[in-house]
mmCIF file of C-alpha atoms in Angstrom:
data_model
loop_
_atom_site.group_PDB
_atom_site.id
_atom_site.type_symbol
_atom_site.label_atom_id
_atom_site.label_comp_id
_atom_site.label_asym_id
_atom_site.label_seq_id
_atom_site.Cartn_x
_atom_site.Cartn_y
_atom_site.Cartn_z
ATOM 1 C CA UNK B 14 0.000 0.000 0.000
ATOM 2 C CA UNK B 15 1.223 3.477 -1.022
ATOM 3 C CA UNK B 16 -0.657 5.616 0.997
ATOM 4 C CA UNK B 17 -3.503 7.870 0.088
ATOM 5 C CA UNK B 18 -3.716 9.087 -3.800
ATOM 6 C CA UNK B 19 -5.127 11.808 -4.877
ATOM 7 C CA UNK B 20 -5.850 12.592 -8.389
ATOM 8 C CA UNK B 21 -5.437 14.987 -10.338
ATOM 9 C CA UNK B 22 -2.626 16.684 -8.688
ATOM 10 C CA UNK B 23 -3.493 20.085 -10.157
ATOM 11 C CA UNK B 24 -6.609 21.253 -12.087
ATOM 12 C CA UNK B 25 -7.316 24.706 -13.579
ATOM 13 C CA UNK B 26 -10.531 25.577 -14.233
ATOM 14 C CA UNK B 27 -13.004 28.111 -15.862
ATOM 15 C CA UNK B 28 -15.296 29.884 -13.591
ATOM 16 C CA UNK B 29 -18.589 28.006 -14.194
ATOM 17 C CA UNK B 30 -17.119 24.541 -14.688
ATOM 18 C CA UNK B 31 -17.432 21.960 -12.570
ATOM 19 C CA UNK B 32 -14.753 19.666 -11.497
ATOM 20 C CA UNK B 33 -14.292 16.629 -9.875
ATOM 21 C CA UNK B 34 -11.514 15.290 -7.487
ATOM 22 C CA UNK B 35 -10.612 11.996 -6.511
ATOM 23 C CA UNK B 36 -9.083 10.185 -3.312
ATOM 24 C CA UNK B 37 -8.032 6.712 -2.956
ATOM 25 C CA UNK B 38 -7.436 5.849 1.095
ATOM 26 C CA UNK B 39 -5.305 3.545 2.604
ATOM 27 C CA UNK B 40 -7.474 0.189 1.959
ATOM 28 C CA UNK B 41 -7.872 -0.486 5.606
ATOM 29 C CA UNK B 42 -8.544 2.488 6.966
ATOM 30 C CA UNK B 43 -12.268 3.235 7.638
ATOM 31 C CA UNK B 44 -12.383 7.287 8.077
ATOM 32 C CA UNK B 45 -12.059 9.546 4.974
ATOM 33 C CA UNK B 46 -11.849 13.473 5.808
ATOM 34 C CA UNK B 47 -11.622 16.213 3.219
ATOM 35 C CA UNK B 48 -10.130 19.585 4.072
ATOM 36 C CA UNK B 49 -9.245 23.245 2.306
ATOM 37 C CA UNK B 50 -6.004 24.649 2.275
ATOM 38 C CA UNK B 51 -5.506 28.604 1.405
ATOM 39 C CA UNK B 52 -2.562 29.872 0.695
ATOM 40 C CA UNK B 53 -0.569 31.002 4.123
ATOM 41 C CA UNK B 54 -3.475 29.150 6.112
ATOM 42 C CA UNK B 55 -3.569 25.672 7.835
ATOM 43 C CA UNK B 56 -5.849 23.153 6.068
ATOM 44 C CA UNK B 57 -9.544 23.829 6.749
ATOM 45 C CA UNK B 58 -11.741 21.020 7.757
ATOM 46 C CA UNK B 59 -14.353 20.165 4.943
ATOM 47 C CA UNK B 60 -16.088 16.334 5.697
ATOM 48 C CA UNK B 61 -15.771 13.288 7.002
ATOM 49 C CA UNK B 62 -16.667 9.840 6.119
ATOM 50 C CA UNK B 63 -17.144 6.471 8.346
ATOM 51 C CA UNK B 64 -17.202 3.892 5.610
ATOM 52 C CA UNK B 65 -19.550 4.936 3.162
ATOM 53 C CA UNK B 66 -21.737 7.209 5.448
ATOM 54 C CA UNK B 67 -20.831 11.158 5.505
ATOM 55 C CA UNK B 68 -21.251 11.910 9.418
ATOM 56 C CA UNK B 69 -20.441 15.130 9.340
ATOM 57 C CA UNK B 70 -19.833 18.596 6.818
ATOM 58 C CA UNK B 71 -18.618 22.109 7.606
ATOM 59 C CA UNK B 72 -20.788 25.519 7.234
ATOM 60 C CA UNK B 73 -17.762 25.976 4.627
ATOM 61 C CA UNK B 74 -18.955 22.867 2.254
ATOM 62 C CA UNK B 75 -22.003 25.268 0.417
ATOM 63 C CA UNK B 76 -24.484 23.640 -1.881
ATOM 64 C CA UNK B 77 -21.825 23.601 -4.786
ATOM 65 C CA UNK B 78 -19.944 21.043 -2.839
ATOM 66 C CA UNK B 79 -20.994 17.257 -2.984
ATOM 67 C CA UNK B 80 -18.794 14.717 -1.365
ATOM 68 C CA UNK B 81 -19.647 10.850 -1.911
ATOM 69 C CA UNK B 82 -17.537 7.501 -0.629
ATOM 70 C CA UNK B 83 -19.568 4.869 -2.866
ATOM 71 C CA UNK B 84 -19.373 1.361 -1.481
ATOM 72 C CA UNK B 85 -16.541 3.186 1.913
ATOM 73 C CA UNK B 86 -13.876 2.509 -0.670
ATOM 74 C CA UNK B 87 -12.662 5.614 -2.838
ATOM 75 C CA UNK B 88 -14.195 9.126 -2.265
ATOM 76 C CA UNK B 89 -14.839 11.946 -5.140
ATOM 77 C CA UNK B 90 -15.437 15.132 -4.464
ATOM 78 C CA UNK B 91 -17.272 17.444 -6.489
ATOM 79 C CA UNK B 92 -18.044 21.096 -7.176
ATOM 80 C CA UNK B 93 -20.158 22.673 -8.741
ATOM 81 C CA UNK B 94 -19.853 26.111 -10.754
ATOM 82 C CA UNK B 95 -16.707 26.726 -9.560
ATOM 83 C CA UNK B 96 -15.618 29.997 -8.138
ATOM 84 C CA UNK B 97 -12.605 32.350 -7.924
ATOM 85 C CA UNK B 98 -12.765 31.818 -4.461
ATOM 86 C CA UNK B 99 -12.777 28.196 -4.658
ATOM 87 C CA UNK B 100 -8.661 28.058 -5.889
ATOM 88 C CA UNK B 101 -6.792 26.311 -2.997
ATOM 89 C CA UNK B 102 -5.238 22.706 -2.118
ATOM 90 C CA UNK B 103 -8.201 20.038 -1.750
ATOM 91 C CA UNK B 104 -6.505 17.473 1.049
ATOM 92 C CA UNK B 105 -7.734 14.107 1.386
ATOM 93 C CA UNK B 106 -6.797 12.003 4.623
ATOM 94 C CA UNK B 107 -7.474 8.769 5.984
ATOM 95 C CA UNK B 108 -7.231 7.022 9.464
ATOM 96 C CA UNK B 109 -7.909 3.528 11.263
ATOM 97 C CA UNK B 110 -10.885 3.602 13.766
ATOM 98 C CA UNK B 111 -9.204 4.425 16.722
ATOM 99 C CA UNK B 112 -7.628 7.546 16.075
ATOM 100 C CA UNK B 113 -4.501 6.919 18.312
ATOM 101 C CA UNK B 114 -2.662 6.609 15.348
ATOM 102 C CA UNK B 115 -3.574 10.168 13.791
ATOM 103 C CA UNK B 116 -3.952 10.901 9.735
ATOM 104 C CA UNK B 117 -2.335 9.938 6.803
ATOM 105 C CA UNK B 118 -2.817 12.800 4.435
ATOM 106 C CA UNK B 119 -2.712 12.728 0.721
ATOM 107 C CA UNK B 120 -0.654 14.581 -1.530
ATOM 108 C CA UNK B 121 -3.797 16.732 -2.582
ATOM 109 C CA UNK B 122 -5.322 18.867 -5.368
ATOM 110 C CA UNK B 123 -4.712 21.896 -6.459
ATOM 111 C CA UNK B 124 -7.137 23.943 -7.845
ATOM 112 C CA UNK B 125 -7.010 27.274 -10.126
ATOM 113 C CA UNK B 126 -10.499 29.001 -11.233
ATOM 114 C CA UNK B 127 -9.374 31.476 -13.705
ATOM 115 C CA UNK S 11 -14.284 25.466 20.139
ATOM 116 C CA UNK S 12 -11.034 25.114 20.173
ATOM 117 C CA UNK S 13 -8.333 27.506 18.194
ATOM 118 C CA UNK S 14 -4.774 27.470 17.503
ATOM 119 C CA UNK S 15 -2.498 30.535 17.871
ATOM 120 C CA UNK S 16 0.972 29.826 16.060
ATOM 121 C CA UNK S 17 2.675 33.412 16.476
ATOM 122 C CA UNK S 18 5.754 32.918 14.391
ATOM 123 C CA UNK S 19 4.497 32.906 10.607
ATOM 124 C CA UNK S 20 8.267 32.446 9.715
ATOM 125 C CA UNK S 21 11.537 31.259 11.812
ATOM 126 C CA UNK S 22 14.945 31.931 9.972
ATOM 127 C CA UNK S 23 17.751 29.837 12.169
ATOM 128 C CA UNK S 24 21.179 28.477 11.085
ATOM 129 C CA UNK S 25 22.202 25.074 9.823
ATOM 130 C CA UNK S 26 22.891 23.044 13.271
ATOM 131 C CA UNK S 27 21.531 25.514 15.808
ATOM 132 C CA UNK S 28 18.472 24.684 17.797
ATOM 133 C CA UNK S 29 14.804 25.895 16.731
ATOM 134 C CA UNK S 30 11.651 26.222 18.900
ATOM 135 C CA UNK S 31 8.439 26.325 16.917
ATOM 136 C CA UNK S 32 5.417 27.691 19.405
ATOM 137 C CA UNK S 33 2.099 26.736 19.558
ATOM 138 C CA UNK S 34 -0.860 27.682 21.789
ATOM 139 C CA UNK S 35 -3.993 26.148 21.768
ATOM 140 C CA UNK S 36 -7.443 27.108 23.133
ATOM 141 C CA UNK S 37 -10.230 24.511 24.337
ATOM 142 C CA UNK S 38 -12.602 24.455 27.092
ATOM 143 C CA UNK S 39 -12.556 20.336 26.555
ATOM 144 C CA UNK S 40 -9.534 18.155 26.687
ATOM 145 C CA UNK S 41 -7.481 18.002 23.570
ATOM 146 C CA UNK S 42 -5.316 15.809 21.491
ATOM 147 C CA UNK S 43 -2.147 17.878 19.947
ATOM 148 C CA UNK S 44 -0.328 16.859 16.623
ATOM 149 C CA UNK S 45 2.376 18.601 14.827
ATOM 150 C CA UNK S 46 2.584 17.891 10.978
ATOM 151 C CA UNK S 47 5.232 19.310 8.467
ATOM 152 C CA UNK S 48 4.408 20.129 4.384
ATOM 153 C CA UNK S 49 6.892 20.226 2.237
ATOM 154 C CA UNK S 50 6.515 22.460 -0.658
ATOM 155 C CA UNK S 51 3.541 21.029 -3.196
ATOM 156 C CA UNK S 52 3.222 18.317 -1.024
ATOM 157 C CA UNK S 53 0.439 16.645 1.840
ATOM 158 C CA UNK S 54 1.203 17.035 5.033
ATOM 159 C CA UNK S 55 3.471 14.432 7.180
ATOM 160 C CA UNK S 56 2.238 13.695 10.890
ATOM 161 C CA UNK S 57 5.779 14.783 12.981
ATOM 162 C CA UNK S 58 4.242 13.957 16.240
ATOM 163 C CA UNK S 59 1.228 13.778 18.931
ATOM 164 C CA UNK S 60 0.586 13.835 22.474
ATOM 165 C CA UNK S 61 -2.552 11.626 23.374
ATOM 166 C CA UNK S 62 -1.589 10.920 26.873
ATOM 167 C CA UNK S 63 0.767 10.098 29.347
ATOM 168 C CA UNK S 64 4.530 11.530 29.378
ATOM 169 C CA UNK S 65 4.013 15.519 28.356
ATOM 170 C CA UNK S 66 7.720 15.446 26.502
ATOM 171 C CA UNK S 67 6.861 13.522 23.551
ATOM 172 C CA UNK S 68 9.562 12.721 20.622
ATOM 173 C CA UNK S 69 8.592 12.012 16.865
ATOM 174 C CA UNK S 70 10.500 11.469 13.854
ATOM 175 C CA UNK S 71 13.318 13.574 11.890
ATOM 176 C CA UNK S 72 14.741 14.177 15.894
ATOM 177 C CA UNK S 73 11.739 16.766 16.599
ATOM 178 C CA UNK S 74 10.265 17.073 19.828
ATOM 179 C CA UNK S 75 7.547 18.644 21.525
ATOM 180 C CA UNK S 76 6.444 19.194 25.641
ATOM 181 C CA UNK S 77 2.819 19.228 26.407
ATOM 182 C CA UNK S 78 2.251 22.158 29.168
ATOM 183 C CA UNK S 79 -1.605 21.865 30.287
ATOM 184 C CA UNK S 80 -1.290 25.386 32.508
ATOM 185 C CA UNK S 81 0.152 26.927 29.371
ATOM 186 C CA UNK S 82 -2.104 25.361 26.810
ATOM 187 C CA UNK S 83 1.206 25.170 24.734
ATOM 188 C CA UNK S 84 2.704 22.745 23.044
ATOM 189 C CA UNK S 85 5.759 23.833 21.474
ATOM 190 C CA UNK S 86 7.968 22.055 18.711
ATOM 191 C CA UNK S 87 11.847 21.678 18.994
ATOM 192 C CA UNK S 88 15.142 20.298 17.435
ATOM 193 C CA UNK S 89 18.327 20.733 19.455
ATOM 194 C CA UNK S 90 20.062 20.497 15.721
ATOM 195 C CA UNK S 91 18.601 21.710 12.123
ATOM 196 C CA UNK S 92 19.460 20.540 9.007
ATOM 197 C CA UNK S 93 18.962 22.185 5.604
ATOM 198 C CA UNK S 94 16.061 19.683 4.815
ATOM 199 C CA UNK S 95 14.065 20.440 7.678
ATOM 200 C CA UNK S 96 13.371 23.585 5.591
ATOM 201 C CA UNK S 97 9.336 23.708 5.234
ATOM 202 C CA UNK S 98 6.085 24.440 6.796
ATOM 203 C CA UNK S 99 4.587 23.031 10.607
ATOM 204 C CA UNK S 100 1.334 22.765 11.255
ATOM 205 C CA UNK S 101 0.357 22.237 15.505
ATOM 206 C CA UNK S 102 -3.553 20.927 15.306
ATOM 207 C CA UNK S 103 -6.049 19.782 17.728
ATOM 208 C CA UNK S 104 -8.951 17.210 18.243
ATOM 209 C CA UNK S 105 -11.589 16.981 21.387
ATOM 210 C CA UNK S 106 -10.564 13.660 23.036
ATOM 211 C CA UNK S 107 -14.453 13.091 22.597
ATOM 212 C CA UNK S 108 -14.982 13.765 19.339
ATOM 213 C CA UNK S 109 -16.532 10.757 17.501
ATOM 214 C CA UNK S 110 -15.446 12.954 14.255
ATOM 215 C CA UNK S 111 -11.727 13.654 15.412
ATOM 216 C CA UNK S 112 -11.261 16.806 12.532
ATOM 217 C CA UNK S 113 -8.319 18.608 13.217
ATOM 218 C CA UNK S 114 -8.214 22.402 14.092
ATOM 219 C CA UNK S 115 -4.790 23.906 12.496
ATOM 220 C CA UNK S 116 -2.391 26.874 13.258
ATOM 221 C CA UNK S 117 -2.065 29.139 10.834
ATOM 222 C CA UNK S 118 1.640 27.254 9.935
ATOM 223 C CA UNK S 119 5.145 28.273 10.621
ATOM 224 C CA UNK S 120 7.533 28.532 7.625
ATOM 225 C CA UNK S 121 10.675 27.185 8.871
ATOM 226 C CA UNK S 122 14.063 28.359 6.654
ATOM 227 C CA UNK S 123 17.325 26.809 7.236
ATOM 228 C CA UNK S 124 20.260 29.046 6.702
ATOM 229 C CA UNK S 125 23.744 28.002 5.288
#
């Protein structure tokens, strides 16, 4: 196992589009979070997954942000007429149940809405 | 809630001298404290965490940090830097009770190494 993937590793946009990010998890571990990273800021938290169910999403995820984890395996995370506003590093991590051993993060996205 | 007040945005410091990295953390609940390091374009790496138990707690690279409950601090150190320790730390919190465990992060400390 290599860790967690994230795909693509950068992705400019047009304002209006929609893109599309994916994250592959460590195969055993059970908890999936997404967070936001601006630049000169620490990351942001965005959602988290237990298996396949979302348990819980910031006031920062707005309707143009969908987050799914079909089947607890892989995750995708989507938005929706991108903004300016939405440029910044999309993270993906992953844990074990039992969070004494902390997060593996991914390498993560980078977006650019021009 | 909890926040996390990292006052040193950046910390210049020489090849081989020591560095302290500070963190200070707010939280009416009891916390769990990680530090993480990115490297430029890159995720972030988990350095170290205090869960419990002993309050000087060592992690990889030869980075260290000391848990100080009346302080709410938990600062980062290395008695030696090297050129490749040149990046950005992250100090983050979790509620011990959380059934989510998401992380509340510092603002970051850009740490440059000096020839």
């Amino acid at each position: 196992d290599t860790g967690v993937s994230q795909d693509p590793r950068h992705k400019i946009t047009k304002r209006g589009q929609n893109v599309t990010f994916r994250c592959d998890p460590i195969s055993e571990h059970n908890r999936l979070y997404w967070y936001r990273q601006t630049l000169g800021q620490g990351p942001e938290f965005l959602t988290y997954f237990q298996n396949e169910a979302q348990l819980e999403k910031s006031r920062l995820l707005s309707d143009r942000f969908s987050a799914e984890r079909p089947k607890g395996s892989f995750s995708t995370l989507e938005i929706q007429r991108t903004e300016q506003g939405d440029s910044a590093m999309y993270l993906c991590a992953s844990s074990l149940e039992g969070f004494r051993y902390g997060y593996t993060f991914g390498s993560g996205t980078r977006l650019t809405v021009v | 809630a909890q926040s996390v007040t990292q006052l040193d945005s950046q910390v210049p410091v020489f090849e081989e001298a020591p560095v302290e990295l500070r963190c200070n953390y707010s939280s009416s609940v009891s916390v769990y404290l990680f530090w993480y390091v990115q490297y430029p374009n890159q995720g972030l790496q988990l350095l170290l965490k205090y869960l419990s138990g002993s309050t000087l707690v060592k992690g990889i690279n030869g980075f260290e940090a000391e848990f100080n409950k009346s302080q709410t601090s938990f600062h980062l150190r290395k008695p030696s830097v090297h050129i490749s320790d040149t990046a950005e730390y992250f100090c983050a919190v979790t509620r011990t009770t959380s059934g989510t465990y998401k992380y509340i992060f510092g603002t970051g400390t850009r740490l440059k190494v000096l020839a």
